[in-house]
Amino acid sequence: MPEHPSSSSLTPIRGALGLSVAMGMGRFFYTPALPLMVAALHWTSSPGAWIATLNYVGYFIGTLVIAQGWVEPNRFVYRLSLIVSTVGLAAVALTPNLIWQGGIRTIAGIASGLIFVCVTQRIPANSRRPRDGGISYGGVGFGILVSGAIVLTAGSFTDWRQLWLICAAVSAIFSIIAWTWPIPARIPPHTIAEAADPTESGAPTGIDPDRSPAEAATPFETNRRRAMLILSTGYFFQGGGYIIIGTYLVVLAGPVFGATAAASTWLIAGIATAASPLTWSAVAARIGTVKALTLCYCLQVFGALLAVFGSSPIVLIIAAALFGFTFVGVVMMTIGVGTQMGVANASAKLTSWYSIGQIVGPAIVAAALSEHIAAAFIASAIALAIAMALTLVGVLAGDVDR
């Protein structure tokens, strides 16, 4: 049965709210809520870092089980994950026990990863207008904006438990709207391996099936694979560098704004993230993907350094805006470059490296820099600079269309 026109116009919004549940709240509500939890529970930065790391481990597991074909990214999985993510938000409020917190955040990470794949792999098929994909991806930023708004508006008269319950209630409302995101009840077996690709559906794997094995092993193909490895390593550093900012930006802003008002930086980051997908698509179309990617990376590194050396609200707000404006842009454009290289399943490979970086980044902070948040941001800037250098080397080595 064809989709009703009015229903079709709401489809990108359903996708956006699905990503809001998965990313903006399911994964990132922890960021603006963390300073209040640290103050109320007398935590050091270390427990927060380890709990964040477990959430990223869960996210990696969620994407991995689909990439390996162990779980179908179908309607049942999508809807069950919406429920699990929402219930997981409420479950955080039950007890401050660290084992419980770590376990719940791991499960929530798995649900986030599953929702992310179920939504993003269907964006091309569900997009009727050129801007529909940008609207759907903008849900990540919208969810971050909502997360910051909840803490900013309710944090002064509620405790940390009530904040998580409020977020769970909002997540439930979003899930009801996102529930009817068009997704098959069953996924054809040959498409499951492509599920980890966050930008394309049914795209070529990069190796022409009509070519012989001898042709597939030419020096040209070998060089492309080598270039892909360099690009993937850069993407690993991007994942580790960006997530340090995403986890600790509000913590760094706490002494300047106060624990509750620090969430305003997260609100700014959400607004910038929501505007990012459409903006960087337009920039890349105008000046080329590689130049746009380089500019995006430079702004991201500058934002990380600005946060370290800024002690005024204005400086931190600018740093938050640069963080939000760049991280989705880097993801979209790097995957685009990787796809151009013609390596089989390029997006899935990049996503795996990125996820590992997200696990390693907070773990390093927890192990060595938990009492030195400013130093963690310097480490983030270094990691992002390395990521930019490796990305450019990978692009040149791969000789992609620039």
mmCIF file of C-alpha atoms in Angstrom:
data_model
loop_
_atom_site.group_PDB
_atom_site.id
_atom_site.type_symbol
_atom_site.label_atom_id
_atom_site.label_comp_id
_atom_site.label_asym_id
_atom_site.label_seq_id
_atom_site.Cartn_x
_atom_site.Cartn_y
_atom_site.Cartn_z
ATOM 1 C CA MET A 1 0.000 0.000 0.000
ATOM 2 C CA PRO A 2 1.491 3.381 -0.984
ATOM 3 C CA GLU A 3 2.211 5.810 1.783
ATOM 4 C CA HIS A 4 -0.282 8.655 2.206
ATOM 5 C CA PRO A 5 1.242 12.017 1.123
ATOM 6 C CA SER A 6 0.798 13.591 4.564
ATOM 7 C CA SER A 7 2.336 10.532 6.165
ATOM 8 C CA SER A 8 5.239 10.674 3.694
ATOM 9 C CA SER A 9 5.953 14.283 4.643
ATOM 10 C CA LEU A 10 6.301 13.197 8.272
ATOM 11 C CA THR A 11 8.677 10.340 7.466
ATOM 12 C CA PRO A 12 11.941 12.326 7.860
ATOM 13 C CA ILE A 13 10.612 13.688 11.159
ATOM 14 C CA ARG A 14 9.984 10.152 12.378
ATOM 15 C CA GLY A 15 13.540 9.264 11.456
ATOM 16 C CA ALA A 16 14.833 12.388 13.188
ATOM 17 C CA LEU A 17 12.988 11.553 16.402
ATOM 18 C CA GLY A 18 14.247 7.967 16.235
ATOM 19 C CA LEU A 19 17.815 9.302 16.119
ATOM 20 C CA SER A 20 16.940 11.766 18.900
ATOM 21 C CA VAL A 21 15.906 8.844 21.108
ATOM 22 C CA ALA A 22 18.980 6.814 20.192
ATOM 23 C CA MET A 23 21.672 9.481 20.255
ATOM 24 C CA GLY A 24 20.549 12.789 21.731
ATOM 25 C CA MET A 25 18.917 11.183 24.773
ATOM 26 C CA GLY A 26 19.815 7.490 24.876
ATOM 27 C CA ARG A 27 23.523 8.185 24.528
ATOM 28 C CA PHE A 28 24.125 11.857 25.258
ATOM 29 C CA PHE A 29 21.738 12.863 28.056
ATOM 30 C CA TYR A 30 24.465 11.572 30.345
ATOM 31 C CA THR A 31 26.669 14.533 29.369
ATOM 32 C CA PRO A 32 24.574 17.437 30.756
ATOM 33 C CA ALA A 33 23.347 15.329 33.677
ATOM 34 C CA LEU A 34 26.831 14.221 34.751
ATOM 35 C CA PRO A 35 27.857 17.398 36.680
ATOM 36 C CA LEU A 36 24.714 17.191 38.803
ATOM 37 C CA MET A 37 25.292 13.495 39.470
ATOM 38 C CA VAL A 38 28.933 14.131 40.376
ATOM 39 C CA ALA A 39 27.900 16.855 42.830
ATOM 40 C CA ALA A 40 25.040 14.872 44.376
ATOM 41 C CA LEU A 41 26.819 11.527 44.603
ATOM 42 C CA HIS A 42 30.286 12.904 45.432
ATOM 43 C CA TRP A 43 31.839 11.090 42.494
ATOM 44 C CA THR A 44 35.225 11.887 41.082
ATOM 45 C CA SER A 45 35.480 12.128 37.304
ATOM 46 C CA SER A 46 36.665 8.515 37.054
ATOM 47 C CA PRO A 47 33.319 6.700 37.647
ATOM 48 C CA GLY A 48 31.625 8.946 35.113
ATOM 49 C CA ALA A 49 34.298 8.200 32.536
ATOM 50 C CA TRP A 50 34.037 4.437 33.015
ATOM 51 C CA ILE A 51 30.233 4.490 32.813
ATOM 52 C CA ALA A 52 30.480 6.546 29.613
ATOM 53 C CA THR A 53 32.963 4.040 28.218
ATOM 54 C CA LEU A 54 30.590 1.145 28.931
ATOM 55 C CA ASN A 55 27.860 2.976 27.034
ATOM 56 C CA TYR A 56 30.161 3.267 24.022
ATOM 57 C CA VAL A 57 31.025 -0.430 24.315
ATOM 58 C CA GLY A 58 27.309 -1.163 24.194
ATOM 59 C CA TYR A 59 26.907 1.033 21.113
ATOM 60 C CA PHE A 60 29.725 -0.835 19.388
ATOM 61 C CA ILE A 61 28.060 -4.158 20.231
ATOM 62 C CA GLY A 62 24.754 -2.919 18.843
ATOM 63 C CA THR A 63 26.274 -2.005 15.485
ATOM 64 C CA LEU A 64 28.504 -5.094 15.412
ATOM 65 C CA VAL A 65 25.713 -7.668 15.814
ATOM 66 C CA ILE A 66 23.950 -6.212 12.784
ATOM 67 C CA ALA A 67 27.128 -5.855 10.729
ATOM 68 C CA GLN A 68 27.928 -9.518 11.357
ATOM 69 C CA GLY A 69 24.412 -10.620 10.413
ATOM 70 C CA TRP A 70 23.603 -11.949 13.882
ATOM 71 C CA VAL A 71 20.592 -9.633 14.227
ATOM 72 C CA GLU A 72 18.318 -8.286 11.489
ATOM 73 C CA PRO A 73 17.790 -4.507 11.489
ATOM 74 C CA ASN A 74 14.048 -5.033 11.049
ATOM 75 C CA ARG A 75 10.880 -3.475 12.427
ATOM 76 C CA PHE A 76 10.777 -5.656 15.538
ATOM 77 C CA VAL A 77 14.393 -4.899 16.470
ATOM 78 C CA TYR A 78 13.871 -1.184 15.868
ATOM 79 C CA ARG A 79 10.741 -0.925 17.996
ATOM 80 C CA LEU A 80 12.084 -3.120 20.778
ATOM 81 C CA SER A 81 15.198 -0.943 20.892
ATOM 82 C CA LEU A 82 13.081 2.216 21.219
ATOM 83 C CA ILE A 83 11.426 0.649 24.264
ATOM 84 C CA VAL A 84 14.707 -0.535 25.785
ATOM 85 C CA SER A 85 16.351 2.856 25.286
ATOM 86 C CA THR A 86 13.455 4.676 26.958
ATOM 87 C CA VAL A 87 13.204 2.242 29.859
ATOM 88 C CA GLY A 88 16.977 2.447 30.247
ATOM 89 C CA LEU A 89 16.753 6.198 30.822
ATOM 90 C CA ALA A 90 14.267 5.669 33.636
ATOM 91 C CA ALA A 91 16.288 2.799 35.108
ATOM 92 C CA VAL A 92 19.282 5.071 35.750
ATOM 93 C CA ALA A 93 17.189 6.797 38.431
ATOM 94 C CA LEU A 94 16.660 3.618 40.451
ATOM 95 C CA THR A 95 20.001 3.503 42.245
ATOM 96 C CA PRO A 96 23.424 5.200 42.116
ATOM 97 C CA ASN A 97 25.147 1.820 42.468
ATOM 98 C CA LEU A 98 28.031 1.894 40.009
ATOM 99 C CA ILE A 99 27.557 -1.705 38.852
ATOM 100 C CA TRP A 100 23.903 -0.983 38.121
ATOM 101 C CA GLN A 101 24.738 2.278 36.380
ATOM 102 C CA GLY A 102 27.388 0.612 34.232
ATOM 103 C CA GLY A 103 25.123 -2.289 33.307
ATOM 104 C CA ILE A 104 22.169 -0.090 32.408
ATOM 105 C CA ARG A 105 24.297 2.250 30.327
ATOM 106 C CA THR A 106 25.798 -0.732 28.468
ATOM 107 C CA ILE A 107 22.333 -2.031 27.571
ATOM 108 C CA ALA A 108 21.267 1.488 26.588
ATOM 109 C CA GLY A 109 24.306 1.709 24.317
ATOM 110 C CA ILE A 110 23.316 -1.519 22.553
ATOM 111 C CA ALA A 111 19.808 -0.154 21.998
ATOM 112 C CA SER A 112 21.227 3.132 20.678
ATOM 113 C CA GLY A 113 23.429 1.315 18.187
ATOM 114 C CA LEU A 114 20.532 -0.807 16.940
ATOM 115 C CA ILE A 115 18.228 2.199 16.512
ATOM 116 C CA PHE A 116 20.956 4.173 14.745
ATOM 117 C CA VAL A 117 21.493 1.437 12.169
ATOM 118 C CA CYS A 118 17.772 0.755 11.717
ATOM 119 C CA VAL A 119 17.125 4.428 10.976
ATOM 120 C CA THR A 120 20.176 5.428 8.970
ATOM 121 C CA GLN A 121 20.222 2.466 6.610
ATOM 122 C CA ARG A 122 16.646 3.313 5.596
ATOM 123 C CA ILE A 123 17.179 7.069 5.092
ATOM 124 C CA PRO A 124 17.941 6.816 1.324
ATOM 125 C CA ALA A 125 14.898 4.603 0.690
ATOM 126 C CA ASN A 126 12.621 6.805 2.796
ATOM 127 C CA SER A 127 13.783 10.151 1.411
ATOM 128 C CA ARG A 128 11.430 11.746 -1.118
ATOM 129 C CA ARG A 129 13.180 15.153 -1.280
ATOM 130 C CA PRO A 130 16.895 16.039 -1.276
ATOM 131 C CA ARG A 131 16.661 17.637 2.163
ATOM 132 C CA ASP A 132 14.872 14.685 3.808
ATOM 133 C CA GLY A 133 18.129 12.946 4.674
ATOM 134 C CA GLY A 134 19.482 16.100 6.303
ATOM 135 C CA ILE A 135 16.292 16.452 8.339
ATOM 136 C CA SER A 136 16.589 12.886 9.599
ATOM 137 C CA TYR A 137 20.278 13.212 10.488
ATOM 138 C CA GLY A 138 19.439 16.506 12.192
ATOM 139 C CA GLY A 139 17.594 14.462 14.806
ATOM 140 C CA VAL A 140 20.923 13.770 16.509
ATOM 141 C CA GLY A 141 21.367 17.470 17.173
ATOM 142 C CA PHE A 142 17.729 17.970 18.105
ATOM 143 C CA GLY A 143 18.007 15.243 20.726
ATOM 144 C CA ILE A 144 21.141 16.853 22.135
ATOM 145 C CA LEU A 145 19.296 20.176 22.245
ATOM 146 C CA VAL A 146 16.391 18.578 24.138
ATOM 147 C CA SER A 147 18.808 16.922 26.578
ATOM 148 C CA GLY A 148 20.436 20.238 27.394
ATOM 149 C CA ALA A 149 17.074 21.994 27.678
ATOM 150 C CA ILE A 150 15.789 19.437 30.191
ATOM 151 C CA VAL A 151 18.755 19.917 32.507
ATOM 152 C CA LEU A 152 18.861 23.672 32.021
ATOM 153 C CA THR A 153 15.182 24.225 32.791
ATOM 154 C CA ALA A 154 14.533 21.533 35.395
ATOM 155 C CA GLY A 155 17.951 21.077 37.001
ATOM 156 C CA SER A 156 17.491 23.949 39.456
ATOM 157 C CA PHE A 157 14.402 22.471 41.127
ATOM 158 C CA THR A 158 14.751 18.711 40.632
ATOM 159 C CA ASP A 159 17.376 16.187 41.618
ATOM 160 C CA TRP A 160 19.370 13.975 39.269
ATOM 161 C CA ARG A 161 16.886 11.085 39.530
ATOM 162 C CA GLN A 162 13.950 13.234 38.446
ATOM 163 C CA LEU A 163 15.936 14.567 35.504
ATOM 164 C CA TRP A 164 16.422 11.046 34.164
ATOM 165 C CA LEU A 165 12.705 10.326 34.617
ATOM 166 C CA ILE A 166 11.784 13.517 32.734
ATOM 167 C CA CYS A 167 14.122 12.521 29.922
ATOM 168 C CA ALA A 168 12.547 9.053 29.837
ATOM 169 C CA ALA A 169 9.091 10.623 29.519
ATOM 170 C CA VAL A 170 10.211 12.804 26.606
ATOM 171 C CA SER A 171 11.888 9.774 25.021
ATOM 172 C CA ALA A 172 8.606 7.860 25.294
ATOM 173 C CA ILE A 173 6.757 10.648 23.450
ATOM 174 C CA PHE A 174 9.395 10.746 20.720
ATOM 175 C CA SER A 175 9.313 6.942 20.450
ATOM 176 C CA ILE A 176 5.549 6.967 19.854
ATOM 177 C CA ILE A 177 6.011 9.323 16.891
ATOM 178 C CA ALA A 178 9.106 7.480 15.621
ATOM 179 C CA TRP A 179 7.357 4.110 15.984
ATOM 180 C CA THR A 180 6.033 4.126 12.407
ATOM 181 C CA TRP A 181 9.358 4.896 10.703
ATOM 182 C CA PRO A 182 9.082 2.808 7.485
ATOM 183 C CA ILE A 183 11.216 -0.281 7.944
ATOM 184 C CA PRO A 184 10.588 -3.821 6.653
ATOM 185 C CA ALA A 185 9.341 -6.555 8.951
ATOM 186 C CA ARG A 186 12.027 -8.772 7.439
ATOM 187 C CA ILE A 187 15.338 -7.815 5.839
ATOM 188 C CA PRO A 188 16.575 -9.742 2.763
ATOM 189 C CA PRO A 189 19.663 -11.763 3.791
ATOM 190 C CA HIS A 190 21.992 -10.068 1.275
ATOM 191 C CA THR A 191 21.397 -6.627 2.812
ATOM 192 C CA ILE A 192 22.194 -7.481 6.423
ATOM 193 C CA ALA A 193 25.933 -7.176 5.937
ATOM 194 C CA GLU A 194 25.409 -3.611 4.716
ATOM 195 C CA ALA A 195 23.518 -2.565 7.850
ATOM 196 C CA ALA A 196 26.433 -0.883 9.576
ATOM 197 C CA ASP A 197 26.621 1.676 6.752
ATOM 198 C CA PRO A 198 25.125 4.912 8.138
ATOM 199 C CA THR A 199 24.770 6.727 4.825
ATOM 200 C CA GLU A 200 23.720 4.343 2.120
ATOM 201 C CA SER A 201 21.428 1.425 1.430
ATOM 202 C CA GLY A 202 22.062 -1.004 -1.366
ATOM 203 C CA ALA A 203 25.230 0.821 -2.383
ATOM 204 C CA PRO A 204 27.947 -0.962 -4.337
ATOM 205 C CA THR A 205 30.456 -2.807 -2.247
ATOM 206 C CA GLY A 206 33.262 -1.274 -4.264
ATOM 207 C CA ILE A 207 34.317 -4.413 -6.166
ATOM 208 C CA ASP A 208 32.692 -5.045 -9.517
ATOM 209 C CA PRO A 209 31.248 -8.589 -9.505
ATOM 210 C CA ASP A 210 32.091 -8.895 -13.205
ATOM 211 C CA ARG A 211 35.815 -8.523 -12.543
ATOM 212 C CA SER A 212 37.997 -11.550 -12.142
ATOM 213 C CA PRO A 213 39.920 -12.270 -8.894
ATOM 214 C CA ALA A 214 43.142 -11.403 -10.720
ATOM 215 C CA GLU A 215 41.804 -7.981 -11.609
ATOM 216 C CA ALA A 216 40.614 -7.477 -8.030
ATOM 217 C CA ALA A 217 44.178 -8.013 -6.823
ATOM 218 C CA THR A 218 45.796 -5.379 -9.046
ATOM 219 C CA PRO A 219 48.249 -2.840 -7.567
ATOM 220 C CA PHE A 220 45.505 -0.242 -8.000
ATOM 221 C CA GLU A 221 43.184 -2.178 -5.691
ATOM 222 C CA THR A 222 45.998 -2.853 -3.237
ATOM 223 C CA ASN A 223 46.759 0.859 -3.087
ATOM 224 C CA ARG A 224 43.114 1.659 -2.439
ATOM 225 C CA ARG A 225 42.994 -0.777 0.455
ATOM 226 C CA ARG A 226 46.174 0.739 1.898
ATOM 227 C CA ALA A 227 44.633 4.194 1.605
ATOM 228 C CA MET A 228 41.495 2.914 3.315
ATOM 229 C CA LEU A 229 43.571 1.634 6.227
ATOM 230 C CA ILE A 230 45.121 5.087 6.654
ATOM 231 C CA LEU A 231 41.706 6.734 6.470
ATOM 232 C CA SER A 232 40.307 4.239 8.984
ATOM 233 C CA THR A 233 43.146 4.916 11.412
ATOM 234 C CA GLY A 234 42.397 8.614 11.138
ATOM 235 C CA TYR A 235 38.735 7.878 11.817
ATOM 236 C CA PHE A 236 39.753 5.988 14.956
ATOM 237 C CA PHE A 237 41.483 9.126 16.242
ATOM 238 C CA GLN A 238 38.430 11.185 15.269
ATOM 239 C CA GLY A 239 36.173 8.923 17.320
ATOM 240 C CA GLY A 240 38.453 9.137 20.343
ATOM 241 C CA GLY A 241 39.043 12.876 20.071
ATOM 242 C CA TYR A 242 35.483 14.006 19.520
ATOM 243 C CA ILE A 243 33.970 11.849 22.263
ATOM 244 C CA ILE A 244 36.247 13.367 24.915
ATOM 245 C CA ILE A 245 34.743 16.747 24.074
ATOM 246 C CA GLY A 246 31.229 15.309 23.987
ATOM 247 C CA THR A 247 31.638 13.659 27.376
ATOM 248 C CA TYR A 248 33.432 16.404 29.302
ATOM 249 C CA LEU A 249 32.354 19.701 27.743
ATOM 250 C CA VAL A 250 29.677 20.298 30.371
ATOM 251 C CA VAL A 251 32.023 19.197 33.174
ATOM 252 C CA LEU A 252 34.585 21.753 31.996
ATOM 253 C CA ALA A 253 31.887 24.439 31.887
ATOM 254 C CA GLY A 254 30.635 23.625 35.395
ATOM 255 C CA PRO A 255 32.977 25.953 37.349
ATOM 256 C CA VAL A 256 32.185 28.815 34.954
ATOM 257 C CA PHE A 257 28.399 28.457 34.701
ATOM 258 C CA GLY A 258 27.476 26.382 37.741
ATOM 259 C CA ALA A 259 26.422 22.730 37.575
ATOM 260 C CA THR A 260 22.917 23.394 36.225
ATOM 261 C CA ALA A 261 23.601 26.349 33.943
ATOM 262 C CA ALA A 262 26.539 24.466 32.409
ATOM 263 C CA ALA A 263 23.921 22.545 30.438
ATOM 264 C CA SER A 264 23.507 25.694 28.333
ATOM 265 C CA THR A 265 26.706 24.705 26.530
ATOM 266 C CA TRP A 266 25.081 21.397 25.624
ATOM 267 C CA LEU A 267 22.008 23.265 24.419
ATOM 268 C CA ILE A 268 24.203 25.341 22.108
ATOM 269 C CA ALA A 269 25.951 22.185 20.889
ATOM 270 C CA GLY A 270 22.563 20.654 20.082
ATOM 271 C CA ILE A 271 21.446 23.642 18.029
ATOM 272 C CA ALA A 272 24.717 23.600 16.076
ATOM 273 C CA THR A 273 24.515 19.831 15.530
ATOM 274 C CA ALA A 274 20.963 20.058 14.213
ATOM 275 C CA ALA A 275 22.072 22.611 11.612
ATOM 276 C CA SER A 276 25.246 20.727 10.697
ATOM 277 C CA PRO A 277 24.120 18.025 8.194
ATOM 278 C CA LEU A 278 22.409 20.351 5.732
ATOM 279 C CA THR A 279 25.110 23.008 6.090
ATOM 280 C CA TRP A 280 28.101 20.750 5.428
ATOM 281 C CA SER A 281 26.318 19.076 2.528
ATOM 282 C CA ALA A 282 25.965 22.511 0.916
ATOM 283 C CA VAL A 283 29.578 23.468 1.695
ATOM 284 C CA ALA A 284 30.915 20.208 0.255
ATOM 285 C CA ALA A 285 28.860 20.675 -2.893
ATOM 286 C CA ARG A 286 30.306 24.150 -3.332
ATOM 287 C CA ILE A 287 34.034 23.705 -2.554
ATOM 288 C CA GLY A 288 34.490 19.931 -2.710
ATOM 289 C CA THR A 289 34.354 17.247 -0.034
ATOM 290 C CA VAL A 290 38.050 17.224 0.818
ATOM 291 C CA LYS A 291 38.302 21.000 1.281
ATOM 292 C CA ALA A 292 35.096 20.989 3.301
ATOM 293 C CA LEU A 293 36.376 18.100 5.419
ATOM 294 C CA THR A 294 39.660 19.912 6.075
ATOM 295 C CA LEU A 295 37.791 23.057 7.112
ATOM 296 C CA CYS A 296 35.504 21.029 9.358
ATOM 297 C CA TYR A 297 38.475 19.365 11.074
ATOM 298 C CA CYS A 298 40.261 22.713 11.588
ATOM 299 C CA LEU A 299 37.190 24.143 13.271
ATOM 300 C CA GLN A 300 36.891 21.053 15.455
ATOM 301 C CA VAL A 301 40.514 21.237 16.636
ATOM 302 C CA PHE A 302 40.166 24.968 17.266
ATOM 303 C CA GLY A 303 37.036 24.338 19.323
ATOM 304 C CA ALA A 304 38.814 21.798 21.520
ATOM 305 C CA LEU A 305 41.704 24.178 22.194
ATOM 306 C CA LEU A 306 39.356 27.100 22.757
ATOM 307 C CA ALA A 307 37.597 25.168 25.521
ATOM 308 C CA VAL A 308 40.907 24.570 27.298
ATOM 309 C CA PHE A 309 42.098 28.159 27.252
ATOM 310 C CA GLY A 310 38.750 29.830 27.753
ATOM 311 C CA SER A 311 37.420 30.663 31.191
ATOM 312 C CA SER A 312 34.546 32.927 30.125
ATOM 313 C CA PRO A 313 30.996 31.867 29.218
ATOM 314 C CA ILE A 314 31.284 33.337 25.701
ATOM 315 C CA VAL A 315 34.404 31.331 24.890
ATOM 316 C CA LEU A 316 32.872 28.095 26.152
ATOM 317 C CA ILE A 317 29.663 28.718 24.219
ATOM 318 C CA ILE A 318 31.700 29.201 21.032
ATOM 319 C CA ALA A 319 33.588 25.976 21.789
ATOM 320 C CA ALA A 320 30.281 24.141 22.286
ATOM 321 C CA ALA A 321 28.926 25.501 18.997
ATOM 322 C CA LEU A 322 32.067 24.410 17.133
ATOM 323 C CA PHE A 323 31.840 20.933 18.647
ATOM 324 C CA GLY A 324 28.216 20.518 17.625
ATOM 325 C CA PHE A 325 28.730 22.033 14.198
ATOM 326 C CA THR A 326 31.627 19.764 13.246
ATOM 327 C CA PHE A 327 31.302 16.224 14.554
ATOM 328 C CA VAL A 328 28.383 15.106 12.370
ATOM 329 C CA GLY A 329 29.942 16.913 9.407
ATOM 330 C CA VAL A 330 33.169 14.940 9.787
ATOM 331 C CA VAL A 331 31.215 11.679 9.996
ATOM 332 C CA MET A 332 29.178 12.351 6.865
ATOM 333 C CA MET A 333 32.090 13.525 4.740
ATOM 334 C CA THR A 334 34.619 10.905 5.863
ATOM 335 C CA ILE A 335 32.226 8.118 5.026
ATOM 336 C CA GLY A 336 31.616 9.783 1.668
ATOM 337 C CA VAL A 337 35.354 9.817 0.933
ATOM 338 C CA GLY A 338 35.727 6.197 2.061
ATOM 339 C CA THR A 339 32.915 5.116 -0.221
ATOM 340 C CA GLN A 340 34.600 6.812 -3.201
ATOM 341 C CA MET A 341 37.707 4.703 -2.641
ATOM 342 C CA GLY A 342 35.845 1.653 -3.886
ATOM 343 C CA VAL A 343 36.843 -0.650 -1.022
ATOM 344 C CA ALA A 344 34.282 -3.321 -0.168
ATOM 345 C CA ASN A 345 31.984 -2.327 2.720
ATOM 346 C CA ALA A 346 33.930 0.882 3.343
ATOM 347 C CA SER A 347 31.355 2.486 5.613
ATOM 348 C CA ALA A 348 31.087 -0.542 7.892
ATOM 349 C CA LYS A 349 34.859 -0.663 8.301
ATOM 350 C CA LEU A 350 35.061 3.049 9.093
ATOM 351 C CA THR A 351 32.218 2.809 11.596
ATOM 352 C CA SER A 352 33.991 0.004 13.441
ATOM 353 C CA TRP A 353 37.184 2.027 13.818
ATOM 354 C CA TYR A 354 35.178 5.056 14.925
ATOM 355 C CA SER A 355 33.357 3.037 17.582
ATOM 356 C CA ILE A 356 36.604 1.655 18.960
ATOM 357 C CA GLY A 357 37.973 5.192 19.191
ATOM 358 C CA GLN A 358 34.897 6.207 21.192
ATOM 359 C CA ILE A 359 35.650 3.429 23.656
ATOM 360 C CA VAL A 360 39.353 4.198 23.972
ATOM 361 C CA GLY A 361 39.000 7.985 24.390
ATOM 362 C CA PRO A 362 36.986 8.037 27.656
ATOM 363 C CA ALA A 363 38.954 5.037 28.944
ATOM 364 C CA ILE A 364 42.224 6.959 28.625
ATOM 365 C CA VAL A 365 40.689 9.926 30.422
ATOM 366 C CA ALA A 366 39.400 7.665 33.177
ATOM 367 C CA ALA A 367 42.758 5.958 33.613
ATOM 368 C CA ALA A 368 45.154 8.891 33.345
ATOM 369 C CA LEU A 369 43.428 12.261 33.100
ATOM 370 C CA SER A 370 40.319 12.019 35.281
ATOM 371 C CA GLU A 371 41.564 14.770 37.606
ATOM 372 C CA HIS A 372 42.849 16.962 34.771
ATOM 373 C CA ILE A 373 39.923 17.741 32.472
ATOM 374 C CA ALA A 374 41.780 20.564 30.716
ATOM 375 C CA ALA A 375 44.567 18.123 29.855
ATOM 376 C CA ALA A 376 41.945 15.759 28.445
ATOM 377 C CA PHE A 377 40.830 18.486 26.022
ATOM 378 C CA ILE A 378 44.428 19.044 24.930
ATOM 379 C CA ALA A 379 44.663 15.292 24.283
ATOM 380 C CA SER A 380 41.435 15.568 22.306
ATOM 381 C CA ALA A 381 42.840 18.364 20.137
ATOM 382 C CA ILE A 382 45.991 16.330 19.459
ATOM 383 C CA ALA A 383 43.938 13.272 18.518
ATOM 384 C CA LEU A 384 41.776 15.342 16.174
ATOM 385 C CA ALA A 385 44.842 16.906 14.545
ATOM 386 C CA ILE A 386 46.274 13.435 13.956
ATOM 387 C CA ALA A 387 42.916 12.363 12.550
ATOM 388 C CA MET A 388 42.906 15.269 10.113
ATOM 389 C CA ALA A 389 46.456 14.536 8.937
ATOM 390 C CA LEU A 390 45.775 10.838 8.415
ATOM 391 C CA THR A 391 42.499 11.589 6.645
ATOM 392 C CA LEU A 392 44.220 13.877 4.156
ATOM 393 C CA VAL A 393 47.009 11.344 3.590
ATOM 394 C CA GLY A 394 44.394 8.648 3.046
ATOM 395 C CA VAL A 395 42.538 10.805 0.548
ATOM 396 C CA LEU A 396 45.712 11.550 -1.417
ATOM 397 C CA ALA A 397 46.810 7.913 -1.353
ATOM 398 C CA GLY A 398 43.394 6.761 -2.482
ATOM 399 C CA ASP A 399 43.279 9.301 -5.311
ATOM 400 C CA VAL A 400 39.562 9.915 -4.806
ATOM 401 C CA ASP A 401 37.563 12.563 -6.592
ATOM 402 C CA ARG A 402 38.380 15.721 -4.669
#
